[in-house]
Amino acid sequence: MSSAFSAINTIQPLHRTIDNPSVSPFLGSTHKLRSFPACNRAPSASSIRRQFSVVAVSDVVKQQKTKSGSSLSNLLITKEEGLELYEDMVLGRSFEDMCAQMYYRGKMFGFVHLYNGQEAVSTGFIKLLTKEDCIVSTYRDHVHALSKGVPARQVMSELFGKTTGCCRGQGGSMHMFSEEYNVLGGFAFIGEGIPVSTGAAFTSKYRREVLKEANSDQVTLAFFGDGTCNNGQFFECLNMAALWKLPIVFVVENNLWAIGMSHLRATSDPEIWKKGPAFGMPGVHIDGMDVLKVREVAKEAVERARRGEGPTLIECETYRFRGHSLADPDELRDPAEKAHYATRDPIAALKKYMIENKLVNEAELKAIDKKIDEVVEDAVEFADASPHPARSQLLENVFADPKGFGIGPDGRYRCEDPKFTEGTAHV
Amino acid sequence: MERDARVCVIGEDVGHYGGSYKVTKDLANKYGDLRVLDTPIAENSFTGMAIGAAMTGLRPIIEGMNMGFLLLAFNQISNNCGMLHYTSGGQFTIPVVIRGPGGVGRQLGAEHSQRLESYFQSIPGIQMVACSTPYNAKGLMKAAIRSENPVILFEHVLLYNLKERIPDEEYVLNLEEAEMVRPGEHITILTYSRMRYHVMQAAKTLVNKGYDPEVIDIRSLKPFDLHTIGNSVKKTHRVLIVEECMRTGGIGASLTTAINENFHDYLDAPVVCLSSQDVPTPYAGTLEEWTVVQPTQIVTAVEQLCH
C-alpha cells in the first residue's frame, strides 16, 4: 500500500488535481483570484535532495479506492470504526447546535466559536489517539475536547460557567482543559497554543531520552487555523519541531476565513502545506470535509511521529458553516461558497459512504442520532442544575502553591488565614 | 539538576556556550544537549514550549539571555505562564523558573538596560524575586526550582562578578521573605538587586554622619513581605525606597501603596521613593550615571526625611 509519505524526490504540485475533476480541488470563494503556478517548473536541486514528497493525498486515497473496488475487506473502515466516527461527528454537530440555542437563551455568554462543518478534522485525527496523547487547540475547541473524550456534561457546564465544568467555570468557551484526557487548551490568542503543543511533544521526547522511559511515545496534535499560519509562533515552532524531531503533528484547519479576512487576502502564498518542506518536514494537503481521507493521512502522520521520525504539517481544507463566532454577522462570505460546502457536509458524506457500501443501515444511524440527542440534552440539564461558583472560589487557583500570595503583616502566610479566599479582590 | 531529572534549562546559548554570563557553564557536558537545550532565537516560542513542557511534567528553567529579550515572550508569560493554572481550574501547574540578567549595566545602551520587573508585576499568578548576593542567588534559585508556582528570578548584569563564601551544605531560602541587611533605628530603607550596594555605600556615609539606617533587601518583588517590612516601619516610622526600575508604575510605586494601606498609622512622614529616571538608558557614561540612583542622592534623601 503506497504511503502518502513515500520518498519520491519531486514535489508534486497540488494543481495536478485540476485534470481530475472527480477529485475535489483546492477551492475558495475567490477561486477566480487564484493564480496558477507554472506546471512545468523543474524542481530545484535542494528539493531533489529532500527525502519527503508532498502529495495531494486526496489523489492517493481515491486511486486506492477505485482500484480495489468495493468489496468489504478493502473498505477504508470497519463497521465499528464507521459507527464510532459517525457518532463522534454527530456529537460534535449536535453539541454545537445546542450551544447556539443556549447562547441565544442567555445561558452562556461572551465569545463562543462553533465548529459546525469541520467535524471531519477533529474526528478524523483525534479518534486515532490514545488517552495519553495530547491535543492543543484554539478558541474553537469544544469539539476537540469532546472528541478527545471529555464528557459532554463537563464541557457544557464549563460553558455555562458552573463549578462542575472541566475548568471549574474559570476557563469558559475558549479555554477547555482536561488533565485526565490530556487536552492542553483552549487558547484565546491564536498561535499561542502552538508553542505549548511543541512543549508537550518535547516532554515526550525528553521522557524517552533523558528519563529513559522506553514506552514514552506520546504524540501531540496542534490544531489551528489559516490565520495562524501567518503568525510568527507558527514558523518558530515548525523550525524547532523539525530541528529536534519532536513527536508532533501540526494540523491546519484551513476554513479560508479568519473572521472576515479571506485567507487569500492575507497570505502571500496561500498553499500552507508548502511551508512544511521549507522547514524540513512533509507538508500535506487534504480534503478536510471527508473524514476517511483525513483519517488515512492522520494515521500516517501520527505513526510517523510515534516512531520518532519527526513532525508533519497537514493542511485540511475545511469550512465552518456558521460565522466566526455567535456574534459574527457573517456578511462577507459568498452564499454560493457556503452552499457549495454545505453539499460537502462531512456527516452526510460519511453516512452516504457507509450506506452505499452496506456497512450499516439507516436504523442504526438513526439510533445513534437519538442517543446523541439524549446525551446533549442530559448535558444541558446537568449544567443547568449545577451550582454557580461561590465567592470563595475566586482566589483558589491563582497559585498552585498559595504561599505565593505572600506573608501578611502579622507574620503568617495570607493563605493560612481561613477567611482569606472570602476577602476582597485587592488581597 | 542532579536531584531531579525533570529539571532542564532552555535558552539561547545555554548549552555549548555555557550561557552568555556563564551561569550554565559546563552543564551541557554533564547533563547533555536535551537537558541544557540550546534554542533558536525565538523567545516567545521557546518560552511557550517550556510552559507546555511544564504542564506535561517537566520543570524547565527558561533563560532570557538578557531580561529585555523576554519582552518578546510577554505573550506567553502573561497569557500562559501566569494564567493557565487558573483558567484550567487548577488542573495544570506551571513550575517554571524564568531567569536572566537585567538592569542597567556599563553603557550597554537602552535596549540592553531594561528593568522588566515593573512590566511583569501585574501579571496574576506569577511570583517575582530578585537576588543580590551569591548566597541569596543560590538559595532563591533552589527555592524557585522547587516551587510549584511560576517564578521570575531577576539577576543583575553587574552582580555576576561578586565573590562570597557560602555554606557547603544545601540550603534553600524562602521565596516570600525579605532579608534584613543592616538593622537600625532611624529610617527603613527598602531596596533590591544592585541598588542594595548603592544603599550600603550610602549607609557608610550616613553612619559617619550619625544616622542609623535599617536596610532591608526586599528580595520578593511579588508578593511583598509585609511582615518584615511592617515590623521595620513600626520601629522607625520613616521609609525610603531605593530601586532601579522606572519611576512610573514601578515596584516602588506598588510598595509605597502597600505601605500606605497597611501601615499609615505608623508613618511620621510620607514614603519617599527613589527610582531611575523615566528615560531610555542613554549610552553616554555620564548620562547613564544620572539615570540610576547614586549613593549621594540616597544620603540626601535620608537627611531630608529624618528632619
PDB file of N, CA, C and O in Angstrom, chain A residues 166-168 170-171 177-179 187 189 192 195-196 199 203 206-207 211 233 236 244 394 397 399-401 403-404 406-409 411 413-414, chain B residues 5 7 35 37-38 42 44-45 48-49 52-53 56 58 75-76 79-80 84-92 125 127 149 174 176 223 226-227:
ATOM      1  N   CYS A 166     -15.292  21.537  33.263  1.00  0.00           N
ATOM      2  CA  CYS A 166     -13.969  20.914  33.279  1.00  0.00           C
ATOM      3  C   CYS A 166     -12.908  21.830  33.880  1.00  0.00           C
ATOM      4  O   CYS A 166     -11.901  21.362  34.392  1.00  0.00           O
ATOM      5  N   CYS A 167     -13.119  23.126  33.811  1.00  0.00           N
ATOM      6  CA  CYS A 167     -12.169  24.057  34.418  1.00  0.00           C
ATOM      7  C   CYS A 167     -12.803  24.816  35.567  1.00  0.00           C
ATOM      8  O   CYS A 167     -12.425  25.962  35.848  1.00  0.00           O
ATOM      9  N   ARG A 168     -13.755  24.195  36.230  1.00  0.00           N
ATOM     10  CA  ARG A 168     -14.460  24.805  37.367  1.00  0.00           C
ATOM     11  C   ARG A 168     -15.165  26.107  36.976  1.00  0.00           C
ATOM     12  O   ARG A 168     -15.427  26.938  37.835  1.00  0.00           O
ATOM     13  N   GLN A 170     -13.901  28.448  35.366  1.00  0.00           N
ATOM     14  CA  GLN A 170     -12.951  29.558  35.308  1.00  0.00           C
ATOM     15  C   GLN A 170     -12.386  29.785  33.922  1.00  0.00           C
ATOM     16  O   GLN A 170     -11.772  30.802  33.655  1.00  0.00           O
ATOM     17  N   GLY A 171     -12.564  28.833  33.027  1.00  0.00           N
ATOM     18  CA  GLY A 171     -11.965  28.967  31.706  1.00  0.00           C
ATOM     19  C   GLY A 171     -12.948  29.510  30.686  1.00  0.00           C
ATOM     20  O   GLY A 171     -12.723  30.526  30.057  1.00  0.00           O
ATOM     21  N   PHE A 177      -9.722  22.755  29.172  1.00  0.00           N
ATOM     22  CA  PHE A 177      -8.551  21.983  29.581  1.00  0.00           C
ATOM     23  C   PHE A 177      -9.017  20.699  30.226  1.00  0.00           C
ATOM     24  O   PHE A 177     -10.036  20.675  30.908  1.00  0.00           O
ATOM     25  N   SER A 178      -8.265  19.651  30.046  1.00  0.00           N
ATOM     26  CA  SER A 178      -8.570  18.438  30.799  1.00  0.00           C
ATOM     27  C   SER A 178      -7.290  17.690  31.051  1.00  0.00           C
ATOM     28  O   SER A 178      -6.627  17.253  30.118  1.00  0.00           O
ATOM     29  N   GLU A 179      -6.935  17.562  32.306  1.00  0.00           N
ATOM     30  CA  GLU A 179      -5.699  16.840  32.616  1.00  0.00           C
ATOM     31  C   GLU A 179      -5.896  15.353  32.359  1.00  0.00           C
ATOM     32  O   GLU A 179      -5.013  14.674  31.860  1.00  0.00           O
ATOM     33  N   PHE A 187      -6.991  28.126  23.712  1.00  0.00           N
ATOM     34  CA  PHE A 187      -6.276  29.390  23.855  1.00  0.00           C
ATOM     35  C   PHE A 187      -6.987  30.468  23.071  1.00  0.00           C
ATOM     36  O   PHE A 187      -7.416  30.259  21.959  1.00  0.00           O
ATOM     37  N   PHE A 189      -5.707  33.622  22.224  1.00  0.00           N
ATOM     38  CA  PHE A 189      -4.885  34.302  21.214  1.00  0.00           C
ATOM     39  C   PHE A 189      -4.432  33.237  20.225  1.00  0.00           C
ATOM     40  O   PHE A 189      -3.924  32.192  20.619  1.00  0.00           O
ATOM     41  N   GLU A 192      -0.782  31.040  20.194  1.00  0.00           N
ATOM     42  CA  GLU A 192      -0.089  30.857  21.469  1.00  0.00           C
ATOM     43  C   GLU A 192      -0.198  29.431  21.983  1.00  0.00           C
ATOM     44  O   GLU A 192       0.513  29.056  22.898  1.00  0.00           O
ATOM     45  N   PRO A 195       3.296  26.848  20.605  1.00  0.00           N
ATOM     46  CA  PRO A 195       4.473  26.544  21.429  1.00  0.00           C
ATOM     47  C   PRO A 195       4.161  25.597  22.580  1.00  0.00           C
ATOM     48  O   PRO A 195       4.991  24.758  22.944  1.00  0.00           O
ATOM     49  N   VAL A 196       2.980  25.715  23.146  1.00  0.00           N
ATOM     50  CA  VAL A 196       2.621  24.816  24.245  1.00  0.00           C
ATOM     51  C   VAL A 196       2.580  23.373  23.733  1.00  0.00           C
ATOM     52  O   VAL A 196       3.081  22.456  24.388  1.00  0.00           O
ATOM     53  N   GLY A 199       5.937  22.099  23.370  1.00  0.00           N
ATOM     54  CA  GLY A 199       6.474  21.723  24.673  1.00  0.00           C
ATOM     55  C   GLY A 199       6.007  20.353  25.122  1.00  0.00           C
ATOM     56  O   GLY A 199       6.775  19.574  25.693  1.00  0.00           O
ATOM     57  N   THR A 203       8.368  17.168  25.949  1.00  0.00           N
ATOM     58  CA  THR A 203       8.338  16.315  27.145  1.00  0.00           C
ATOM     59  C   THR A 203       8.345  14.852  26.758  1.00  0.00           C
ATOM     60  O   THR A 203       9.031  14.041  27.377  1.00  0.00           O
ATOM     61  N   TYR A 206      11.808  14.007  25.786  1.00  0.00           N
ATOM     62  CA  TYR A 206      12.659  14.096  26.983  1.00  0.00           C
ATOM     63  C   TYR A 206      12.474  12.869  27.855  1.00  0.00           C
ATOM     64  O   TYR A 206      13.429  12.276  28.348  1.00  0.00           O
ATOM     65  N   ARG A 207      11.203  12.468  28.000  1.00  0.00           N
ATOM     66  CA  ARG A 207      10.927  11.288  28.821  1.00  0.00           C
ATOM     67  C   ARG A 207      11.651  10.078  28.269  1.00  0.00           C
ATOM     68  O   ARG A 207      12.218   9.281  29.002  1.00  0.00           O
ATOM     69  N   LEU A 211      14.846  10.662  30.688  1.00  0.00           N
ATOM     70  CA  LEU A 211      14.330   9.908  31.818  1.00  0.00           C
ATOM     71  C   LEU A 211      14.308   8.415  31.527  1.00  0.00           C
ATOM     72  O   LEU A 211      13.954   7.612  32.376  1.00  0.00           O
ATOM     73  N   GLN A 233       4.720  32.661  15.759  1.00  0.00           N
ATOM     74  CA  GLN A 233       4.835  31.467  16.590  1.00  0.00           C
ATOM     75  C   GLN A 233       4.721  30.192  15.774  1.00  0.00           C
ATOM     76  O   GLN A 233       5.344  29.180  16.080  1.00  0.00           O
ATOM     77  N   GLU A 236       8.129  29.717  14.081  1.00  0.00           N
ATOM     78  CA  GLU A 236       9.168  29.388  15.058  1.00  0.00           C
ATOM     79  C   GLU A 236       9.034  27.949  15.523  1.00  0.00           C
ATOM     80  O   GLU A 236      10.008  27.233  15.709  1.00  0.00           O
ATOM     81  N   TRP A 244      14.393  19.336  16.232  1.00  0.00           N
ATOM     82  CA  TRP A 244      14.591  18.329  17.260  1.00  0.00           C
ATOM     83  C   TRP A 244      13.771  17.076  17.026  1.00  0.00           C
ATOM     84  O   TRP A 244      13.708  16.211  17.900  1.00  0.00           O
ATOM     85  N   LEU A 394     -12.909  32.402  44.113  1.00  0.00           N
ATOM     86  CA  LEU A 394     -12.260  33.414  43.289  1.00  0.00           C
ATOM     87  C   LEU A 394     -10.745  33.305  43.276  1.00  0.00           C
ATOM     88  O   LEU A 394     -10.110  33.365  42.232  1.00  0.00           O
ATOM     89  N   ASN A 397      -7.394  29.154  42.603  1.00  0.00           N
ATOM     90  CA  ASN A 397      -6.400  28.523  41.727  1.00  0.00           C
ATOM     91  C   ASN A 397      -5.396  29.511  41.149  1.00  0.00           C
ATOM     92  O   ASN A 397      -4.760  29.223  40.150  1.00  0.00           O
ATOM     93  N   PHE A 399      -2.599  30.442  42.394  1.00  0.00           N
ATOM     94  CA  PHE A 399      -1.280  29.823  42.562  1.00  0.00           C
ATOM     95  C   PHE A 399      -1.447  28.353  42.865  1.00  0.00           C
ATOM     96  O   PHE A 399      -2.314  27.967  43.624  1.00  0.00           O
ATOM     97  N   ALA A 400      -0.550  27.548  42.298  1.00  0.00           N
ATOM     98  CA  ALA A 400      -0.553  26.136  42.670  1.00  0.00           C
ATOM     99  C   ALA A 400      -0.130  26.020  44.135  1.00  0.00           C
ATOM    100  O   ALA A 400      -0.660  25.224  44.890  1.00  0.00           O
ATOM    101  N   ASP A 401       0.844  26.826  44.518  1.00  0.00           N
ATOM    102  CA  ASP A 401       1.254  26.885  45.912  1.00  0.00           C
ATOM    103  C   ASP A 401       0.782  28.230  46.459  1.00  0.00           C
ATOM    104  O   ASP A 401       1.361  29.266  46.145  1.00  0.00           O
ATOM    105  N   LYS A 403       1.255  29.826  48.935  1.00  0.00           N
ATOM    106  CA  LYS A 403       2.215  30.700  49.625  1.00  0.00           C
ATOM    107  C   LYS A 403       2.574  31.890  48.737  1.00  0.00           C
ATOM    108  O   LYS A 403       3.054  32.907  49.202  1.00  0.00           O
ATOM    109  N   GLY A 404       2.330  31.753  47.465  1.00  0.00           N
ATOM    110  CA  GLY A 404       2.631  32.844  46.555  1.00  0.00           C
ATOM    111  C   GLY A 404       1.865  34.120  46.824  1.00  0.00           C
ATOM    112  O   GLY A 404       2.217  35.175  46.301  1.00  0.00           O
ATOM    113  N   GLY A 406       1.911  35.465  49.602  1.00  0.00           N
ATOM    114  CA  GLY A 406       2.815  36.229  50.433  1.00  0.00           C
ATOM    115  C   GLY A 406       2.512  36.203  51.917  1.00  0.00           C
ATOM    116  O   GLY A 406       1.569  35.573  52.382  1.00  0.00           O
ATOM    117  N   ILE A 407       3.378  36.912  52.607  1.00  0.00           N
ATOM    118  CA  ILE A 407       3.316  36.965  54.070  1.00  0.00           C
ATOM    119  C   ILE A 407       2.605  38.251  54.460  1.00  0.00           C
ATOM    120  O   ILE A 407       2.971  39.339  54.007  1.00  0.00           O
ATOM    121  N   GLY A 408       1.609  38.120  55.292  1.00  0.00           N
ATOM    122  CA  GLY A 408       0.854  39.291  55.704  1.00  0.00           C
ATOM    123  C   GLY A 408       1.544  40.033  56.841  1.00  0.00           C
ATOM    124  O   GLY A 408       2.556  39.573  57.377  1.00  0.00           O
ATOM    125  N   PRO A 409       1.017  41.185  57.223  1.00  0.00           N
ATOM    126  CA  PRO A 409       1.649  41.981  58.274  1.00  0.00           C
ATOM    127  C   PRO A 409       1.788  41.235  59.600  1.00  0.00           C
ATOM    128  O   PRO A 409       2.674  41.547  60.396  1.00  0.00           O
ATOM    129  N   GLY A 411       2.749  38.267  60.024  1.00  0.00           N
ATOM    130  CA  GLY A 411       3.792  37.247  60.000  1.00  0.00           C
ATOM    131  C   GLY A 411       3.328  35.896  59.496  1.00  0.00           C
ATOM    132  O   GLY A 411       4.128  35.017  59.243  1.00  0.00           O
ATOM    133  N   TYR A 413       1.491  33.447  56.640  1.00  0.00           N
ATOM    134  CA  TYR A 413       1.169  33.461  55.222  1.00  0.00           C
ATOM    135  C   TYR A 413      -0.311  33.792  55.079  1.00  0.00           C
ATOM    136  O   TYR A 413      -1.143  33.311  55.830  1.00  0.00           O
ATOM    137  N   ARG A 414      -0.642  34.608  54.123  1.00  0.00           N
ATOM    138  CA  ARG A 414      -2.025  35.021  53.910  1.00  0.00           C
ATOM    139  C   ARG A 414      -2.948  33.818  53.730  1.00  0.00           C
ATOM    140  O   ARG A 414      -4.079  33.806  54.194  1.00  0.00           O
TER     141      ARG A 414
ATOM    142  N   ALA B   5      15.667  14.784  37.839  1.00  0.00           N
ATOM    143  CA  ALA B   5      15.966  14.677  36.401  1.00  0.00           C
ATOM    144  C   ALA B   5      14.982  15.426  35.532  1.00  0.00           C
ATOM    145  O   ALA B   5      15.192  15.555  34.331  1.00  0.00           O
ATOM    146  N   VAL B   7      14.351  18.529  35.887  1.00  0.00           N
ATOM    147  CA  VAL B   7      14.774  19.922  35.773  1.00  0.00           C
ATOM    148  C   VAL B   7      15.648  20.073  34.536  1.00  0.00           C
ATOM    149  O   VAL B   7      16.601  19.322  34.352  1.00  0.00           O
ATOM    150  N   ARG B  35      18.941  18.253  28.064  1.00  0.00           N
ATOM    151  CA  ARG B  35      18.612  18.835  29.359  1.00  0.00           C
ATOM    152  C   ARG B  35      19.075  20.274  29.457  1.00  0.00           C
ATOM    153  O   ARG B  35      18.575  21.042  30.278  1.00  0.00           O
ATOM    154  N   LEU B  37      19.197  22.884  26.836  1.00  0.00           N
ATOM    155  CA  LEU B  37      18.804  22.978  25.434  1.00  0.00           C
ATOM    156  C   LEU B  37      19.162  24.325  24.825  1.00  0.00           C
ATOM    157  O   LEU B  37      18.669  25.361  25.261  1.00  0.00           O
ATOM    158  N   ASP B  38      19.996  24.290  23.815  1.00  0.00           N
ATOM    159  CA  ASP B  38      20.299  25.495  23.039  1.00  0.00           C
ATOM    160  C   ASP B  38      19.149  25.734  22.077  1.00  0.00           C
ATOM    161  O   ASP B  38      18.890  24.918  21.206  1.00  0.00           O
ATOM    162  N   ALA B  42      14.038  32.480  19.345  1.00  0.00           N
ATOM    163  CA  ALA B  42      12.585  32.537  19.227  1.00  0.00           C
ATOM    164  C   ALA B  42      11.999  32.578  20.625  1.00  0.00           C
ATOM    165  O   ALA B  42      11.369  31.622  21.062  1.00  0.00           O
ATOM    166  N   ASN B  44       9.485  33.944  22.245  1.00  0.00           N
ATOM    167  CA  ASN B  44       8.083  33.675  22.539  1.00  0.00           C
ATOM    168  C   ASN B  44       7.807  32.181  22.432  1.00  0.00           C
ATOM    169  O   ASN B  44       7.156  31.600  23.292  1.00  0.00           O
ATOM    170  N   SER B  45       8.337  31.574  21.379  1.00  0.00           N
ATOM    171  CA  SER B  45       8.041  30.163  21.178  1.00  0.00           C
ATOM    172  C   SER B  45       8.759  29.258  22.149  1.00  0.00           C
ATOM    173  O   SER B  45       8.176  28.285  22.615  1.00  0.00           O
ATOM    174  N   GLY B  48       6.991  29.479  25.406  1.00  0.00           N
ATOM    175  CA  GLY B  48       5.750  28.705  25.341  1.00  0.00           C
ATOM    176  C   GLY B  48       6.025  27.217  25.375  1.00  0.00           C
ATOM    177  O   GLY B  48       5.291  26.439  25.983  1.00  0.00           O
ATOM    178  N   MET B  49       7.115  26.827  24.742  1.00  0.00           N
ATOM    179  CA  MET B  49       7.467  25.418  24.725  1.00  0.00           C
ATOM    180  C   MET B  49       7.804  24.951  26.137  1.00  0.00           C
ATOM    181  O   MET B  49       7.382  23.878  26.565  1.00  0.00           O
ATOM    182  N   GLY B  52       4.576  24.494  27.949  1.00  0.00           N
ATOM    183  CA  GLY B  52       3.938  23.230  27.580  1.00  0.00           C
ATOM    184  C   GLY B  52       4.646  22.049  28.231  1.00  0.00           C
ATOM    185  O   GLY B  52       4.007  21.102  28.685  1.00  0.00           O
ATOM    186  N   ALA B  53       5.972  22.117  28.295  1.00  0.00           N
ATOM    187  CA  ALA B  53       6.718  21.035  28.936  1.00  0.00           C
ATOM    188  C   ALA B  53       6.409  20.988  30.428  1.00  0.00           C
ATOM    189  O   ALA B  53       6.281  19.914  31.010  1.00  0.00           O
ATOM    190  N   THR B  56       3.218  19.293  31.154  1.00  0.00           N
ATOM    191  CA  THR B  56       3.217  17.846  30.969  1.00  0.00           C
ATOM    192  C   THR B  56       4.258  17.146  31.831  1.00  0.00           C
ATOM    193  O   THR B  56       4.581  16.002  31.590  1.00  0.00           O
ATOM    194  N   LEU B  58       7.578  18.329  33.156  1.00  0.00           N
ATOM    195  CA  LEU B  58       8.974  18.707  33.366  1.00  0.00           C
ATOM    196  C   LEU B  58       9.056  19.976  34.214  1.00  0.00           C
ATOM    197  O   LEU B  58       8.049  20.603  34.513  1.00  0.00           O
ATOM    198  N   ASN B  75       3.769  37.570  25.600  1.00  0.00           N
ATOM    199  CA  ASN B  75       2.534  36.851  25.316  1.00  0.00           C
ATOM    200  C   ASN B  75       2.463  35.580  26.134  1.00  0.00           C
ATOM    201  O   ASN B  75       1.502  35.328  26.855  1.00  0.00           O
ATOM    202  N   GLN B  76       3.512  34.791  26.045  1.00  0.00           N
ATOM    203  CA  GLN B  76       3.495  33.510  26.741  1.00  0.00           C
ATOM    204  C   GLN B  76       3.564  33.689  28.245  1.00  0.00           C
ATOM    205  O   GLN B  76       2.916  32.972  28.992  1.00  0.00           O
ATOM    206  N   ASN B  79      -0.061  35.457  29.252  1.00  0.00           N
ATOM    207  CA  ASN B  79      -1.248  34.660  28.998  1.00  0.00           C
ATOM    208  C   ASN B  79      -1.142  33.243  29.524  1.00  0.00           C
ATOM    209  O   ASN B  79      -2.085  32.705  30.086  1.00  0.00           O
ATOM    210  N   ASN B  80      -0.024  32.607  29.307  1.00  0.00           N
ATOM    211  CA  ASN B  80       0.046  31.192  29.634  1.00  0.00           C
ATOM    212  C   ASN B  80       0.699  30.929  30.969  1.00  0.00           C
ATOM    213  O   ASN B  80       0.151  30.277  31.834  1.00  0.00           O
ATOM    214  N   LEU B  84      -2.525  29.978  33.140  1.00  0.00           N
ATOM    215  CA  LEU B  84      -3.062  28.656  32.829  1.00  0.00           C
ATOM    216  C   LEU B  84      -3.477  27.838  34.044  1.00  0.00           C
ATOM    217  O   LEU B  84      -4.396  27.033  33.964  1.00  0.00           O
ATOM    218  N   HIS B  85      -2.806  28.029  35.154  1.00  0.00           N
ATOM    219  CA  HIS B  85      -3.222  27.257  36.322  1.00  0.00           C
ATOM    220  C   HIS B  85      -4.652  27.627  36.689  1.00  0.00           C
ATOM    221  O   HIS B  85      -5.454  26.793  37.096  1.00  0.00           O
ATOM    222  N   TYR B  86      -4.965  28.903  36.524  1.00  0.00           N
ATOM    223  CA  TYR B  86      -6.298  29.373  36.891  1.00  0.00           C
ATOM    224  C   TYR B  86      -7.335  28.985  35.853  1.00  0.00           C
ATOM    225  O   TYR B  86      -8.381  28.432  36.167  1.00  0.00           O
ATOM    226  N   THR B  87      -7.065  29.269  34.586  1.00  0.00           N
ATOM    227  CA  THR B  87      -8.090  29.005  33.582  1.00  0.00           C
ATOM    228  C   THR B  87      -8.320  27.519  33.382  1.00  0.00           C
ATOM    229  O   THR B  87      -9.363  27.133  32.876  1.00  0.00           O
ATOM    230  N   SER B  88      -7.362  26.699  33.785  1.00  0.00           N
ATOM    231  CA  SER B  88      -7.631  25.266  33.680  1.00  0.00           C
ATOM    232  C   SER B  88      -8.291  24.749  34.945  1.00  0.00           C
ATOM    233  O   SER B  88      -8.429  23.543  35.127  1.00  0.00           O
ATOM    234  N   GLY B  89      -8.688  25.654  35.826  1.00  0.00           N
ATOM    235  CA  GLY B  89      -9.353  25.229  37.053  1.00  0.00           C
ATOM    236  C   GLY B  89      -8.431  24.455  37.968  1.00  0.00           C
ATOM    237  O   GLY B  89      -8.858  23.592  38.723  1.00  0.00           O
ATOM    238  N   GLY B  90      -7.121  24.756  37.898  1.00  0.00           N
ATOM    239  CA  GLY B  90      -6.181  24.083  38.788  1.00  0.00           C
ATOM    240  C   GLY B  90      -5.670  22.759  38.271  1.00  0.00           C
ATOM    241  O   GLY B  90      -4.940  22.055  38.961  1.00  0.00           O
ATOM    242  N   GLN B  91      -6.015  22.388  37.035  1.00  0.00           N
ATOM    243  CA  GLN B  91      -5.608  21.070  36.533  1.00  0.00           C
ATOM    244  C   GLN B  91      -4.135  21.008  36.167  1.00  0.00           C
ATOM    245  O   GLN B  91      -3.497  19.973  36.311  1.00  0.00           O
ATOM    246  N   PHE B  92      -3.616  22.090  35.638  1.00  0.00           N
ATOM    247  CA  PHE B  92      -2.224  22.064  35.192  1.00  0.00           C
ATOM    248  C   PHE B  92      -1.389  23.029  36.011  1.00  0.00           C
ATOM    249  O   PHE B  92      -1.798  24.146  36.261  1.00  0.00           O
ATOM    250  N   GLY B 125      -0.698  35.421  39.127  1.00  0.00           N
ATOM    251  CA  GLY B 125      -0.292  34.023  39.061  1.00  0.00           C
ATOM    252  C   GLY B 125       1.195  33.785  39.008  1.00  0.00           C
ATOM    253  O   GLY B 125       1.629  32.639  38.989  1.00  0.00           O
ATOM    254  N   GLN B 127       5.204  34.686  40.604  1.00  0.00           N
ATOM    255  CA  GLN B 127       5.950  35.273  41.713  1.00  0.00           C
ATOM    256  C   GLN B 127       7.218  35.875  41.147  1.00  0.00           C
ATOM    257  O   GLN B 127       7.770  35.349  40.180  1.00  0.00           O
ATOM    258  N   ASN B 149       4.887  27.108  41.729  1.00  0.00           N
ATOM    259  CA  ASN B 149       4.408  28.292  41.026  1.00  0.00           C
ATOM    260  C   ASN B 149       5.421  28.737  39.985  1.00  0.00           C
ATOM    261  O   ASN B 149       6.606  28.463  40.124  1.00  0.00           O
ATOM    262  N   ASN B 174      13.594  31.208  51.467  1.00  0.00           N
ATOM    263  CA  ASN B 174      12.158  31.364  51.341  1.00  0.00           C
ATOM    264  C   ASN B 174      11.863  32.415  50.280  1.00  0.00           C
ATOM    265  O   ASN B 174      12.344  33.538  50.366  1.00  0.00           O
ATOM    266  N   GLU B 176       9.286  34.098  49.683  1.00  0.00           N
ATOM    267  CA  GLU B 176       8.418  35.222  50.019  1.00  0.00           C
ATOM    268  C   GLU B 176       8.995  36.133  51.099  1.00  0.00           C
ATOM    269  O   GLU B 176       8.362  37.108  51.489  1.00  0.00           O
ATOM    270  N   PRO B 223       5.028  38.373  45.907  1.00  0.00           N
ATOM    271  CA  PRO B 223       4.377  39.335  46.798  1.00  0.00           C
ATOM    272  C   PRO B 223       5.374  40.016  47.733  1.00  0.00           C
ATOM    273  O   PRO B 223       6.462  39.514  47.928  1.00  0.00           O
ATOM    274  N   LEU B 226       5.221  41.681  53.831  1.00  0.00           N
ATOM    275  CA  LEU B 226       4.718  42.785  54.646  1.00  0.00           C
ATOM    276  C   LEU B 226       5.049  42.626  56.122  1.00  0.00           C
ATOM    277  O   LEU B 226       4.976  43.593  56.880  1.00  0.00           O
ATOM    278  N   HIS B 227       5.427  41.418  56.509  1.00  0.00           N
ATOM    279  CA  HIS B 227       5.759  41.218  57.926  1.00  0.00           C
ATOM    280  C   HIS B 227       7.078  41.895  58.267  1.00  0.00           C
ATOM    281  O   HIS B 227       7.155  42.730  59.179  1.00  0.00           O
TER     282      HIS B 227
END
